[in-house]
Coordinates of C-alpha atoms in Angstrom, one line a residue:
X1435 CA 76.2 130.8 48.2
X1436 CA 78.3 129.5 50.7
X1437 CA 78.0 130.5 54.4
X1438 CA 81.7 130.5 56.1
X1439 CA 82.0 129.5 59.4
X1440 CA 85.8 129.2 60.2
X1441 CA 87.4 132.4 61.7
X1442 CA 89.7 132.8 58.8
X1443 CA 89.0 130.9 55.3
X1444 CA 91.1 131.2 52.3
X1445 CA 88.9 132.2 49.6
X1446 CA 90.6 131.4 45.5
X1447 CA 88.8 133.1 43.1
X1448 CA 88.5 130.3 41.1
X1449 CA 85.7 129.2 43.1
X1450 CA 83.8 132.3 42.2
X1451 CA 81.5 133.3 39.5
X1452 CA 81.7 137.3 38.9
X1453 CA 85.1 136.9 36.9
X1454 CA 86.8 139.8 35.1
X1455 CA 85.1 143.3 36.6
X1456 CA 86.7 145.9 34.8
X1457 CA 89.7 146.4 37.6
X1458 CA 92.7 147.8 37.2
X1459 CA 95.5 145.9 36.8
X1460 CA 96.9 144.8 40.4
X1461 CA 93.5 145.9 42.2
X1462 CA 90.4 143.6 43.1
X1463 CA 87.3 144.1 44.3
X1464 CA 85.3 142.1 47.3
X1465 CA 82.2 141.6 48.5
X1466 CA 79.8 139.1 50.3
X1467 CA 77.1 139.6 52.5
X1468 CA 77.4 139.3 56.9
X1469 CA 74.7 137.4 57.7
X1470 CA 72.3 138.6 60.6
X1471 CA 74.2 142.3 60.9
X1472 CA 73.1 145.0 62.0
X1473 CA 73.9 147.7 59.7
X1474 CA 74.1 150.7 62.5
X1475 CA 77.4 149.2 63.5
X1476 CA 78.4 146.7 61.2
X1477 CA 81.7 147.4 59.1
X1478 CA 83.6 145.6 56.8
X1479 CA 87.5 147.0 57.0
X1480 CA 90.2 145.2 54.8
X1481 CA 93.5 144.9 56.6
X1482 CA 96.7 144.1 54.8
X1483 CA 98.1 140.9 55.1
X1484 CA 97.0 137.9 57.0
X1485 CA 96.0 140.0 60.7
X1486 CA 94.7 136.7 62.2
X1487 CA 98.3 135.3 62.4
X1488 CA 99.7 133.9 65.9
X1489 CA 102.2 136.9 65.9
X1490 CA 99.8 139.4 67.3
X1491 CA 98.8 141.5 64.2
X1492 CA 100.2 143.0 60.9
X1493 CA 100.4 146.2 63.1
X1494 CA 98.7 148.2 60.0
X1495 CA 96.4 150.7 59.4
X1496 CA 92.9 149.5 57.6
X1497 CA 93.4 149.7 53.9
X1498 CA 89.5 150.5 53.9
X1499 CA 86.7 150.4 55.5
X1500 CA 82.9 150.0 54.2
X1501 CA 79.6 149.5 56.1
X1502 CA 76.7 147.2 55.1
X1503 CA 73.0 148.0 53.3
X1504 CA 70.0 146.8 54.9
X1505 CA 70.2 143.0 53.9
X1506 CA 74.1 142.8 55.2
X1507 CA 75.6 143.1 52.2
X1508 CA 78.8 144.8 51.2
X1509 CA 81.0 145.9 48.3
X1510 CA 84.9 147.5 48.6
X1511 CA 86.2 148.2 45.2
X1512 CA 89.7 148.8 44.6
X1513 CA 91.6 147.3 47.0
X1514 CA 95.3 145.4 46.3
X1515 CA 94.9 141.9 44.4
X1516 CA 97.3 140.2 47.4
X1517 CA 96.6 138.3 50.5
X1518 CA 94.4 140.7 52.7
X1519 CA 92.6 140.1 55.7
X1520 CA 88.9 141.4 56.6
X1521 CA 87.9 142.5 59.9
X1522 CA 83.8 142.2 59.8
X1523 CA 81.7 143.5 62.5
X1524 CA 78.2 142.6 62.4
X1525 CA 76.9 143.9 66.0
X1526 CA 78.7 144.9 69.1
X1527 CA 78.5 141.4 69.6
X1528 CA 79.7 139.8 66.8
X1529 CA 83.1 140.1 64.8
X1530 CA 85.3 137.8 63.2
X1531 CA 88.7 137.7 60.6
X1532 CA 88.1 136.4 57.7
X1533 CA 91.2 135.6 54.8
X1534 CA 91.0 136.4 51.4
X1535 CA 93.4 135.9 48.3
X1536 CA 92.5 138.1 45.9
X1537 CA 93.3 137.7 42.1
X1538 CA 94.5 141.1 39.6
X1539 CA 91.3 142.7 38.1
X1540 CA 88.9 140.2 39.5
X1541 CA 86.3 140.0 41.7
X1542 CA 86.0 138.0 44.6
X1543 CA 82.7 137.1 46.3
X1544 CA 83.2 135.3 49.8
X1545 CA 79.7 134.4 50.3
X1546 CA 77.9 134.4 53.5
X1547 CA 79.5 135.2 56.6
X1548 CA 78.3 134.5 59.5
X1549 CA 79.7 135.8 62.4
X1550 CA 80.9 134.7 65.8
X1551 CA 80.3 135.6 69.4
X1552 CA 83.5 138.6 69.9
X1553 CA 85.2 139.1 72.8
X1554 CA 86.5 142.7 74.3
X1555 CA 89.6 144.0 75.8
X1556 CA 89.9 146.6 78.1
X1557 CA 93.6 148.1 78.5
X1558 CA 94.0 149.1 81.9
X1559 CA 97.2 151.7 82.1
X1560 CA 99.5 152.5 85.3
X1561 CA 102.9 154.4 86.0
X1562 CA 105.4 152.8 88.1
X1563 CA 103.7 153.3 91.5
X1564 CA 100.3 151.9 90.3
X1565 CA 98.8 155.4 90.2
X1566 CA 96.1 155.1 87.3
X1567 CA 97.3 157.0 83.9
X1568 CA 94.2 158.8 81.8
X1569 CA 95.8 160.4 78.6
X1570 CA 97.4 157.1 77.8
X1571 CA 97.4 156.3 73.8
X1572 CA 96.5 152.8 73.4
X1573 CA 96.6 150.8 69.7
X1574 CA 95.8 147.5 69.1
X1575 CA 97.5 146.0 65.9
X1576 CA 95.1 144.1 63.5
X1577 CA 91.8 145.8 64.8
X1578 CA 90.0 148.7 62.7
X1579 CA 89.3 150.8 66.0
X1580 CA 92.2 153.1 65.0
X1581 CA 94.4 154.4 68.5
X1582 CA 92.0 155.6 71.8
X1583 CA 93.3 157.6 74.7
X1584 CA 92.7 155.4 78.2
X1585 CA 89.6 157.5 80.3
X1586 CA 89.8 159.1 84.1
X1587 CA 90.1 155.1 85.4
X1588 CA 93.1 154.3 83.0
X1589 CA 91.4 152.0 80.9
X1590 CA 90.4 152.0 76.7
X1591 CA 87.9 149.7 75.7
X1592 CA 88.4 148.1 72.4
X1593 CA 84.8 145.8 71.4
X1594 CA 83.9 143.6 69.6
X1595 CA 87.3 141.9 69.5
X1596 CA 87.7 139.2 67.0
X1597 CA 89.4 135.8 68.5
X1598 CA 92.9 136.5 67.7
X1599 CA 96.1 137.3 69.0
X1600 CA 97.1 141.5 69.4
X1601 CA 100.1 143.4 69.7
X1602 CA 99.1 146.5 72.4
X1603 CA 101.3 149.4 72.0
X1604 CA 100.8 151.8 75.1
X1605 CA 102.7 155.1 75.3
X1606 CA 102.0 158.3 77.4
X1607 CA 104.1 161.3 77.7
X1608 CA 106.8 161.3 80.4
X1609 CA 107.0 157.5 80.2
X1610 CA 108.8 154.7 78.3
X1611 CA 106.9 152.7 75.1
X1612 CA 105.5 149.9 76.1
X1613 CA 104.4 146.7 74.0
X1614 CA 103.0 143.3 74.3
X1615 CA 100.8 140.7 73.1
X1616 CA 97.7 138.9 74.1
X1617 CA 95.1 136.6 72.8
X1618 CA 91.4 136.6 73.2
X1619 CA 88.8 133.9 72.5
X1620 CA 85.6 133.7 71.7
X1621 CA 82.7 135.7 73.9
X1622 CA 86.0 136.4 76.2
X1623 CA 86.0 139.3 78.2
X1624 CA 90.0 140.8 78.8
X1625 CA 91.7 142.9 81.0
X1626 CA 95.1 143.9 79.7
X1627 CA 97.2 145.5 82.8
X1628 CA 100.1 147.9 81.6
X1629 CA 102.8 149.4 84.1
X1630 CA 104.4 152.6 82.4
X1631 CA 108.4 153.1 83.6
X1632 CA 109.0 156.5 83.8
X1633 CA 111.6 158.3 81.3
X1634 CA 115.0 159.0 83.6

């Protein structure tokens, strides 16, 4: 097998040996094993699209999510035979994006992956007077961690955070949307500050 170490690698299924799987026509299936994970709180979620893009996300939900067995390996059946993007999480340490083109009632192995050092952002959420806001709903496009409410200091911790770029949607009641993008990089720590405009 082949151990992948770029953040996002485009994977043909020529390359692979498993072939025809018994699919249905216009699904695939994946797996691969994440190398060194820990499978307490490793995941494997498949995200539509190509999430790692410079754009700050595909702003979807996961299309699935799967955990690991005990040697780090992993298996998601039925998912769309398209360009998808996985979101693998090996520790609370360790994450990484990883691209895959999947081929109609095939199945696609991508190997080893071995992960990278992750990075963590922490949304810190104000009104207009710089006044702390708990209650906040926070999302972070591309990220499996689904939408968390900001605690008594403001602030919803998303970890581990692949190097990428995001698109942060913040929105609290009484107050205007707000939106924006950021990226992180390897083993970075990140404060994202957002100032809420009250609704008039």
């Amino acid at each position: 097998m082949r151990t992948l170490t770029a953040v996002s690698l485009l994977v043909l299924l020529a390359a692979c040996g498993d072939g025809f799987h018994n699919q249905p026509l216009g699904r695939a299936e994946l797996r691969g094993r994440v190398v060194g994970a820990d499978p307490a709180v490793a995941s494997v979620s498949v995200l539509p699209g190509d999430a790692a893009s410079a754009d700050g996300g595909v702003g979807a939900a996961p299309l699935a999510t799967v955990g690991v067995d005990a040697e780090g390996r992993f298996v998601v059946p039925d998912v769309p035979a398209t360009r998808v993007t996985l979101y693998v999480v090996g520790s609370p340490s360790q994450a990484l994006y990883l691209t895959v083109d999947l081929q109609p009632a095939q199945v696609t192995d991508v190997g080893d992956v071995t992960l990278q050092s992750a990075a963590s952002l922490t949304v810190v959420v104000r009104d207009d007077a710089g006044r702390l806001l708990p209650g906040a709903e926070v999302d972070v496009d591309g990220t499996p961690f689904g939408r968390q409410t900001t605690d008594t200091a403001g602030s919803a911790l998303f970890s581990p955070v692949a190097a990428a770029c995001y698109r942060i949607r913040v929105r609290a009641e009484g107050f205007l949307d707000a939106e924006l993008s950021r990226c992180v990089s390897t083993g970075e720590a990140v404060q994202v500050d957002v100032t809420l405009q009250p609704k008039r």
